[in-house]
Amino acid sequence: MYDIHMHVVPGVDDGSWDLQMSRWMLDVAGLQGVERVLATPHSSAFDGGDHENTKEQFEKLKEMAPIPVYLGCEVLCEQERMATITERLEKGIYPTMNGTQYVLTEFFPWVKEEEALICARWLLNKGWIPIIAHVERYRELFDGDAVEKLKALGCCFQINVYSIFDEVSEEIKLNAHKLMNYGWVDFLGSDAHRLNHRPPSVGKGLEYMRSHWAPEYLHQISTENAAVLLNMQ
Ligand SMILES: [Fe+2]
C-alpha cells in the first residue's frame, strides 16, 4: 500500500512530535506493508510564515526515512476562506500532493452539503482536483446525496483504513463500508498522528478488506491510483 495521508512531518502539527517518533511511525508502516508515504501536515503548519520551517522539517524526515516519503498537505477548507486557500495553493505555500494538481481536502467535521460543494467547486474551477480526506467522517454528507454530488463534480475520495475495521463509531464504519461497496473510494490512508493516536498500523484493516472486496479494486485504491500522485506512471 502507498499511504497518502500521514501526519509524520516532525513537530509541525498535532502529529509526530519529533524525528524519533516519525522514524518509529515509518518503521511500523513499513512492517505493515506500506511501501511509500505521502506526508500530509495540516495546512495550519504552512500558515503565518511557517511554511519554510515545515518544508525544512520534511527534508530532515526524508533524509532519515526508511521508505520513500513525499510532501503534501491536508488543506482545511471552509467557504469564506476559499479565495485565500486557492491563492496559497497557487503560490506554493500549501503543497499539493507531491506537486500534482491533486489537493488533500479536509472540512470541519460538521460540514454540510452546501459548503462542501462550494469548496469543491472553488478548487475545481481553479484547476485543482480535491481528494476529500476521510469522507466517511462527515456525517452530514451521508444524510442526502451530497457524496454522490461531490463524486459527480470530479472529487476523489480517500478513506482511513481503520474506519473499515477498528472504528468505534458504527456510523462512520458503515459510511466507509458503503463507499467501498459503491466503488467510490479512490485512495487509502492511515491518517496516522502518533503510534497511540490513529497509528500507522494498517495491516489488520487491509487484511479485512482483502477478504471482503475484489483484489483488483483493492490494488487500484491501495497503490495504482496513488502511483499517479507519486509520478510513477
Ligand atoms: Fe489528517
PDB file of C-alpha atoms and ligand atoms in Angstrom:
ATOM      1  CA  MET A   1       0.000   0.000   0.000  1.00  0.00           C
ATOM      2  CA  TYR A   2       1.011   3.625  -0.579  1.00  0.00           C
ATOM      3  CA  ASP A   3      -0.266   5.655   2.385  1.00  0.00           C
ATOM      4  CA  ILE A   4      -1.349   9.064   1.098  1.00  0.00           C
ATOM      5  CA  HIS A   5      -2.373  10.628   4.421  1.00  0.00           C
ATOM      6  CA  MET A   6       0.001  10.718   7.373  1.00  0.00           C
ATOM      7  CA  HIS A   7       0.956  13.374   9.924  1.00  0.00           C
ATOM      8  CA  VAL A   8       4.556  12.269  10.063  1.00  0.00           C
ATOM      9  CA  VAL A   9       6.490  15.511   9.473  1.00  0.00           C
ATOM     10  CA  PRO A  10       8.021  16.075  12.936  1.00  0.00           C
ATOM     11  CA  GLY A  11       6.961  18.939  15.205  1.00  0.00           C
ATOM     12  CA  VAL A  12       4.758  20.896  12.807  1.00  0.00           C
ATOM     13  CA  ASP A  13       1.176  19.871  13.652  1.00  0.00           C
ATOM     14  CA  ASP A  14      -0.707  17.570  16.056  1.00  0.00           C
ATOM     15  CA  GLY A  15       1.061  14.554  14.539  1.00  0.00           C
ATOM     16  CA  SER A  16       4.583  13.297  15.215  1.00  0.00           C
ATOM     17  CA  TRP A  17       6.415  15.174  17.974  1.00  0.00           C
ATOM     18  CA  ASP A  18       9.977  14.665  16.757  1.00  0.00           C
ATOM     19  CA  LEU A  19      12.210  12.833  14.288  1.00  0.00           C
ATOM     20  CA  GLN A  20      12.481   9.758  16.508  1.00  0.00           C
ATOM     21  CA  MET A  21       8.700   9.396  16.641  1.00  0.00           C
ATOM     22  CA  SER A  22       8.466   9.891  12.877  1.00  0.00           C
ATOM     23  CA  ARG A  23      11.047   7.150  12.410  1.00  0.00           C
ATOM     24  CA  TRP A  24       9.007   4.767  14.584  1.00  0.00           C
ATOM     25  CA  MET A  25       5.848   5.610  12.648  1.00  0.00           C
ATOM     26  CA  LEU A  26       7.514   4.905   9.316  1.00  0.00           C
ATOM     27  CA  ASP A  27       9.083   1.695  10.671  1.00  0.00           C
ATOM     28  CA  VAL A  28       5.645   0.477  11.808  1.00  0.00           C
ATOM     29  CA  ALA A  29       4.085   1.483   8.488  1.00  0.00           C
ATOM     30  CA  GLY A  30       6.833  -0.385   6.634  1.00  0.00           C
ATOM     31  CA  LEU A  31       6.282  -3.531   8.719  1.00  0.00           C
ATOM     32  CA  GLN A  32       2.560  -3.362   7.883  1.00  0.00           C
ATOM     33  CA  GLY A  33       3.260  -3.409   4.155  1.00  0.00           C
ATOM     34  CA  VAL A  34       3.321   0.341   3.436  1.00  0.00           C
ATOM     35  CA  GLU A  35       5.927   0.995   0.748  1.00  0.00           C
ATOM     36  CA  ARG A  36       5.613   4.760   0.236  1.00  0.00           C
ATOM     37  CA  VAL A  37       4.157   7.617   2.237  1.00  0.00           C
ATOM     38  CA  LEU A  38       2.713  10.985   1.354  1.00  0.00           C
ATOM     39  CA  ALA A  39       3.382  13.132   4.423  1.00  0.00           C
ATOM     40  CA  THR A  40       0.432  15.496   4.798  1.00  0.00           C
ATOM     41  CA  PRO A  41       0.703  18.079   7.610  1.00  0.00           C
ATOM     42  CA  HIS A  42      -2.386  20.192   8.328  1.00  0.00           C
ATOM     43  CA  SER A  43      -2.458  23.409   6.279  1.00  0.00           C
ATOM     44  CA  SER A  44      -2.098  25.416   9.518  1.00  0.00           C
ATOM     45  CA  ALA A  45       1.522  24.157   9.598  1.00  0.00           C
ATOM     46  CA  PHE A  46       2.153  26.252   6.473  1.00  0.00           C
ATOM     47  CA  ASP A  47       0.335  29.396   7.678  1.00  0.00           C
ATOM     48  CA  GLY A  48       1.823  32.548   9.178  1.00  0.00           C
ATOM     49  CA  GLY A  49       5.289  32.201   7.659  1.00  0.00           C
ATOM     50  CA  ASP A  50       5.717  28.654   8.968  1.00  0.00           C
ATOM     51  CA  HIS A  51       5.830  27.063   5.519  1.00  0.00           C
ATOM     52  CA  GLU A  52       9.632  27.266   5.181  1.00  0.00           C
ATOM     53  CA  ASN A  53      10.152  25.574   8.553  1.00  0.00           C
ATOM     54  CA  THR A  54       7.620  22.842   7.722  1.00  0.00           C
ATOM     55  CA  LYS A  55       9.323  22.184   4.394  1.00  0.00           C
ATOM     56  CA  GLU A  56      12.718  22.031   6.162  1.00  0.00           C
ATOM     57  CA  GLN A  57      11.309  19.540   8.678  1.00  0.00           C
ATOM     58  CA  PHE A  58      10.073  17.432   5.756  1.00  0.00           C
ATOM     59  CA  GLU A  59      13.579  17.467   4.225  1.00  0.00           C
ATOM     60  CA  LYS A  60      15.024  16.207   7.538  1.00  0.00           C
ATOM     61  CA  LEU A  61      12.427  13.447   7.585  1.00  0.00           C
ATOM     62  CA  LYS A  62      13.216  12.478   4.006  1.00  0.00           C
ATOM     63  CA  GLU A  63      16.920  12.088   4.816  1.00  0.00           C
ATOM     64  CA  MET A  64      16.332   9.533   7.561  1.00  0.00           C
ATOM     65  CA  ALA A  65      13.163   7.834   6.262  1.00  0.00           C
ATOM     66  CA  PRO A  66      13.380   4.033   5.866  1.00  0.00           C
ATOM     67  CA  ILE A  67      10.858   4.204   2.979  1.00  0.00           C
ATOM     68  CA  PRO A  68      10.312   6.914   0.327  1.00  0.00           C
ATOM     69  CA  VAL A  69       8.328   9.915   1.603  1.00  0.00           C
ATOM     70  CA  TYR A  70       6.746  12.704  -0.416  1.00  0.00           C
ATOM     71  CA  LEU A  71       5.235  16.028   0.642  1.00  0.00           C
ATOM     72  CA  GLY A  72       1.583  17.008   0.554  1.00  0.00           C
ATOM     73  CA  CYS A  73      -0.752  18.969   2.798  1.00  0.00           C
ATOM     74  CA  GLU A  74      -4.185  18.375   4.299  1.00  0.00           C
ATOM     75  CA  VAL A  75      -5.914  21.618   3.407  1.00  0.00           C
ATOM     76  CA  LEU A  76      -8.732  22.627   5.749  1.00  0.00           C
ATOM     77  CA  CYS A  77     -11.376  24.209   3.522  1.00  0.00           C
ATOM     78  CA  GLU A  78     -14.219  26.469   4.598  1.00  0.00           C
ATOM     79  CA  GLN A  79     -16.435  28.547   2.396  1.00  0.00           C
ATOM     80  CA  GLU A  80     -15.292  32.016   3.449  1.00  0.00           C
ATOM     81  CA  ARG A  81     -11.564  31.225   3.208  1.00  0.00           C
ATOM     82  CA  MET A  82     -11.518  29.703  -0.284  1.00  0.00           C
ATOM     83  CA  ALA A  83     -10.022  32.777  -2.003  1.00  0.00           C
ATOM     84  CA  THR A  84      -7.080  32.750   0.446  1.00  0.00           C
ATOM     85  CA  ILE A  85      -6.738  28.982   0.231  1.00  0.00           C
ATOM     86  CA  THR A  86      -6.588  28.857  -3.571  1.00  0.00           C
ATOM     87  CA  GLU A  87      -4.125  31.772  -3.545  1.00  0.00           C
ATOM     88  CA  ARG A  88      -1.870  29.859  -1.130  1.00  0.00           C
ATOM     89  CA  LEU A  89      -2.062  26.783  -3.363  1.00  0.00           C
ATOM     90  CA  GLU A  90      -1.157  28.879  -6.416  1.00  0.00           C
ATOM     91  CA  LYS A  91       1.815  30.440  -4.596  1.00  0.00           C
ATOM     92  CA  GLY A  92       3.041  27.023  -3.454  1.00  0.00           C
ATOM     93  CA  ILE A  93       2.605  27.924   0.221  1.00  0.00           C
ATOM     94  CA  TYR A  94       0.279  24.945   0.646  1.00  0.00           C
ATOM     95  CA  PRO A  95       1.917  21.990  -1.121  1.00  0.00           C
ATOM     96  CA  THR A  96      -0.351  19.934  -3.348  1.00  0.00           C
ATOM     97  CA  MET A  97       0.075  16.158  -3.356  1.00  0.00           C
ATOM     98  CA  ASN A  98       3.718  15.768  -4.440  1.00  0.00           C
ATOM     99  CA  GLY A  99       3.385  18.781  -6.740  1.00  0.00           C
ATOM    100  CA  THR A 100       0.477  17.356  -8.778  1.00  0.00           C
ATOM    101  CA  GLN A 101      -2.869  19.112  -9.237  1.00  0.00           C
ATOM    102  CA  TYR A 102      -4.420  16.923  -6.502  1.00  0.00           C
ATOM    103  CA  VAL A 103      -5.215  18.584  -3.166  1.00  0.00           C
ATOM    104  CA  LEU A 104      -5.960  16.610   0.013  1.00  0.00           C
ATOM    105  CA  THR A 105      -9.075  18.448   1.141  1.00  0.00           C
ATOM    106  CA  GLU A 106     -10.422  18.463   4.682  1.00  0.00           C
ATOM    107  CA  PHE A 107     -13.597  20.052   6.066  1.00  0.00           C
ATOM    108  CA  PHE A 108     -14.742  20.756   9.609  1.00  0.00           C
ATOM    109  CA  PRO A 109     -16.469  17.607  10.947  1.00  0.00           C
ATOM    110  CA  TRP A 110     -19.888  19.322  10.908  1.00  0.00           C
ATOM    111  CA  VAL A 111     -19.673  20.445   7.250  1.00  0.00           C
ATOM    112  CA  LYS A 112     -22.978  20.482   5.375  1.00  0.00           C
ATOM    113  CA  GLU A 113     -23.625  19.613   1.752  1.00  0.00           C
ATOM    114  CA  GLU A 114     -23.837  23.205   0.522  1.00  0.00           C
ATOM    115  CA  GLU A 115     -20.482  24.270   1.962  1.00  0.00           C
ATOM    116  CA  ALA A 116     -18.684  21.096   0.835  1.00  0.00           C
ATOM    117  CA  LEU A 117     -19.947  21.600  -2.722  1.00  0.00           C
ATOM    118  CA  ILE A 118     -18.969  25.295  -2.751  1.00  0.00           C
ATOM    119  CA  CYS A 119     -15.433  24.465  -1.566  1.00  0.00           C
ATOM    120  CA  ALA A 120     -15.057  21.632  -4.087  1.00  0.00           C
ATOM    121  CA  ARG A 121     -16.238  23.882  -6.950  1.00  0.00           C
ATOM    122  CA  TRP A 122     -13.758  26.612  -5.917  1.00  0.00           C
ATOM    123  CA  LEU A 123     -10.872  24.155  -6.122  1.00  0.00           C
ATOM    124  CA  LEU A 124     -12.029  22.557  -9.373  1.00  0.00           C
ATOM    125  CA  ASN A 125     -12.604  25.960 -11.029  1.00  0.00           C
ATOM    126  CA  LYS A 126      -9.002  26.874 -10.229  1.00  0.00           C
ATOM    127  CA  GLY A 127      -7.739  23.638 -11.786  1.00  0.00           C
ATOM    128  CA  TRP A 128      -7.159  21.610  -8.602  1.00  0.00           C
ATOM    129  CA  ILE A 129      -8.610  18.133  -8.070  1.00  0.00           C
ATOM    130  CA  PRO A 130      -9.873  17.692  -4.499  1.00  0.00           C
ATOM    131  CA  ILE A 131      -9.172  14.407  -2.756  1.00  0.00           C
ATOM    132  CA  ILE A 132     -11.688  14.552   0.076  1.00  0.00           C
ATOM    133  CA  ALA A 133      -9.877  13.241   3.163  1.00  0.00           C
ATOM    134  CA  HIS A 134     -11.671  10.633   5.293  1.00  0.00           C
ATOM    135  CA  VAL A 135     -15.045  11.260   3.606  1.00  0.00           C
ATOM    136  CA  GLU A 136     -16.657   8.678   5.883  1.00  0.00           C
ATOM    137  CA  ARG A 137     -16.277  11.017   8.873  1.00  0.00           C
ATOM    138  CA  TYR A 138     -18.547  13.792   7.518  1.00  0.00           C
ATOM    139  CA  ARG A 139     -21.879  12.629   8.872  1.00  0.00           C
ATOM    140  CA  GLU A 140     -23.990  15.381   7.299  1.00  0.00           C
ATOM    141  CA  LEU A 141     -22.788  14.408   3.816  1.00  0.00           C
ATOM    142  CA  PHE A 142     -24.353  10.970   4.179  1.00  0.00           C
ATOM    143  CA  ASP A 143     -27.854  12.231   5.003  1.00  0.00           C
ATOM    144  CA  GLY A 144     -28.802  13.043   1.417  1.00  0.00           C
ATOM    145  CA  ASP A 145     -26.920  12.587  -1.825  1.00  0.00           C
ATOM    146  CA  ALA A 146     -24.037  15.003  -1.115  1.00  0.00           C
ATOM    147  CA  VAL A 147     -21.414  12.295  -1.502  1.00  0.00           C
ATOM    148  CA  GLU A 148     -22.804  11.371  -4.913  1.00  0.00           C
ATOM    149  CA  LYS A 149     -22.790  15.041  -5.947  1.00  0.00           C
ATOM    150  CA  LEU A 150     -19.166  15.516  -4.867  1.00  0.00           C
ATOM    151  CA  LYS A 151     -18.196  12.447  -6.859  1.00  0.00           C
ATOM    152  CA  ALA A 152     -20.110  13.680  -9.907  1.00  0.00           C
ATOM    153  CA  LEU A 153     -18.304  17.039  -9.708  1.00  0.00           C
ATOM    154  CA  GLY A 154     -14.988  15.233 -10.087  1.00  0.00           C
ATOM    155  CA  CYS A 155     -13.772  14.894  -6.499  1.00  0.00           C
ATOM    156  CA  CYS A 156     -11.725  11.884  -5.449  1.00  0.00           C
ATOM    157  CA  PHE A 157     -12.317  10.160  -2.125  1.00  0.00           C
ATOM    158  CA  GLN A 158      -9.842   8.924   0.493  1.00  0.00           C
ATOM    159  CA  ILE A 159     -10.939   6.778   3.410  1.00  0.00           C
ATOM    160  CA  ASN A 160      -8.990   5.858   6.537  1.00  0.00           C
ATOM    161  CA  VAL A 161      -8.157   2.158   6.667  1.00  0.00           C
ATOM    162  CA  TYR A 162      -9.011   1.944  10.375  1.00  0.00           C
ATOM    163  CA  SER A 163     -12.546   3.231   9.622  1.00  0.00           C
ATOM    164  CA  ILE A 164     -13.292  -0.080   7.930  1.00  0.00           C
ATOM    165  CA  PHE A 165     -12.139  -2.268  10.777  1.00  0.00           C
ATOM    166  CA  ASP A 166     -11.193  -0.520  14.036  1.00  0.00           C
ATOM    167  CA  GLU A 167     -13.514   2.494  14.106  1.00  0.00           C
ATOM    168  CA  VAL A 168     -15.537   2.796  17.331  1.00  0.00           C
ATOM    169  CA  SER A 169     -18.383   4.754  15.717  1.00  0.00           C
ATOM    170  CA  GLU A 170     -20.654   2.309  13.916  1.00  0.00           C
ATOM    171  CA  GLU A 171     -21.953   5.174  11.789  1.00  0.00           C
ATOM    172  CA  ILE A 172     -18.514   6.080  10.448  1.00  0.00           C
ATOM    173  CA  LYS A 173     -17.726   2.421   9.895  1.00  0.00           C
ATOM    174  CA  LEU A 174     -20.970   1.977   7.964  1.00  0.00           C
ATOM    175  CA  ASN A 175     -20.208   5.044   5.820  1.00  0.00           C
ATOM    176  CA  ALA A 176     -16.781   3.625   4.973  1.00  0.00           C
ATOM    177  CA  HIS A 177     -18.311   0.265   4.041  1.00  0.00           C
ATOM    178  CA  LYS A 178     -20.926   1.998   1.873  1.00  0.00           C
ATOM    179  CA  LEU A 179     -18.244   3.917  -0.015  1.00  0.00           C
ATOM    180  CA  MET A 180     -16.299   0.697  -0.568  1.00  0.00           C
ATOM    181  CA  ASN A 181     -19.404  -1.168  -1.741  1.00  0.00           C
ATOM    182  CA  TYR A 182     -20.339   1.606  -4.181  1.00  0.00           C
ATOM    183  CA  GLY A 183     -16.824   1.523  -5.627  1.00  0.00           C
ATOM    184  CA  TRP A 184     -16.367   5.212  -4.806  1.00  0.00           C
ATOM    185  CA  VAL A 185     -13.083   5.007  -2.902  1.00  0.00           C
ATOM    186  CA  ASP A 186     -10.022   6.227  -4.805  1.00  0.00           C
ATOM    187  CA  PHE A 187      -7.312   6.285  -2.143  1.00  0.00           C
ATOM    188  CA  LEU A 188      -6.474   4.737   1.223  1.00  0.00           C
ATOM    189  CA  GLY A 189      -4.675   6.436   4.072  1.00  0.00           C
ATOM    190  CA  SER A 190      -3.915   5.844   7.730  1.00  0.00           C
ATOM    191  CA  ASP A 191      -4.269   9.493   8.837  1.00  0.00           C
ATOM    192  CA  ALA A 192      -1.687   8.372  11.405  1.00  0.00           C
ATOM    193  CA  HIS A 193      -0.823  11.004  14.008  1.00  0.00           C
ATOM    194  CA  ARG A 194       1.258   9.013  16.513  1.00  0.00           C
ATOM    195  CA  LEU A 195       1.816   5.404  17.499  1.00  0.00           C
ATOM    196  CA  ASN A 196      -1.030   5.660  20.027  1.00  0.00           C
ATOM    197  CA  HIS A 197      -3.351   8.006  18.108  1.00  0.00           C
ATOM    198  CA  ARG A 198      -4.627   6.682  14.780  1.00  0.00           C
ATOM    199  CA  PRO A 199      -1.452   4.591  14.489  1.00  0.00           C
ATOM    200  CA  PRO A 200       0.033   3.783  11.074  1.00  0.00           C
ATOM    201  CA  SER A 201      -0.798   0.092  11.592  1.00  0.00           C
ATOM    202  CA  VAL A 202      -2.955  -0.625   8.550  1.00  0.00           C
ATOM    203  CA  GLY A 203      -2.192  -4.366   8.398  1.00  0.00           C
ATOM    204  CA  LYS A 204      -5.349  -5.737  10.014  1.00  0.00           C
ATOM    205  CA  GLY A 205      -7.603  -3.333   8.120  1.00  0.00           C
ATOM    206  CA  LEU A 206      -6.018  -4.309   4.814  1.00  0.00           C
ATOM    207  CA  GLU A 207      -6.392  -7.974   5.677  1.00  0.00           C
ATOM    208  CA  TYR A 208     -10.091  -7.431   6.394  1.00  0.00           C
ATOM    209  CA  MET A 209     -10.500  -5.538   3.130  1.00  0.00           C
ATOM    210  CA  ARG A 210      -8.817  -8.341   1.191  1.00  0.00           C
ATOM    211  CA  SER A 211     -11.423 -10.780   2.474  1.00  0.00           C
ATOM    212  CA  HIS A 212     -14.395  -8.520   1.606  1.00  0.00           C
ATOM    213  CA  TRP A 213     -13.651  -6.743  -1.665  1.00  0.00           C
ATOM    214  CA  ALA A 214     -12.199  -7.679  -5.052  1.00  0.00           C
ATOM    215  CA  PRO A 215      -8.389  -7.763  -5.298  1.00  0.00           C
ATOM    216  CA  GLU A 216      -8.454  -5.564  -8.438  1.00  0.00           C
ATOM    217  CA  TYR A 217     -10.383  -2.842  -6.592  1.00  0.00           C
ATOM    218  CA  LEU A 218      -8.043  -3.023  -3.607  1.00  0.00           C
ATOM    219  CA  HIS A 219      -4.980  -2.862  -5.814  1.00  0.00           C
ATOM    220  CA  GLN A 220      -6.396   0.194  -7.531  1.00  0.00           C
ATOM    221  CA  ILE A 221      -7.130   2.143  -4.332  1.00  0.00           C
ATOM    222  CA  SER A 222      -4.124   0.995  -2.316  1.00  0.00           C
ATOM    223  CA  THR A 223      -1.391   1.534  -4.905  1.00  0.00           C
ATOM    224  CA  GLU A 224      -2.371   2.102  -8.542  1.00  0.00           C
ATOM    225  CA  ASN A 225      -4.183   5.432  -8.100  1.00  0.00           C
ATOM    226  CA  ALA A 226      -1.599   6.682  -5.603  1.00  0.00           C
ATOM    227  CA  ALA A 227       1.169   5.943  -8.116  1.00  0.00           C
ATOM    228  CA  VAL A 228      -0.252   8.816 -10.210  1.00  0.00           C
ATOM    229  CA  LEU A 229       0.307  11.181  -7.263  1.00  0.00           C
ATOM    230  CA  LEU A 230       3.842   9.897  -6.877  1.00  0.00           C
ATOM    231  CA  ASN A 231       4.601  10.482 -10.575  1.00  0.00           C
ATOM    232  CA  MET A 232       5.261   6.786 -11.061  1.00  0.00           C
ATOM    233  CA  GLN A 233       3.161   6.471 -14.216  1.00  0.00           C
TER     234      GLN A 233
HETATM  235 FE    FE B   1      -5.402  14.104   8.707  1.00  0.00          FE
END
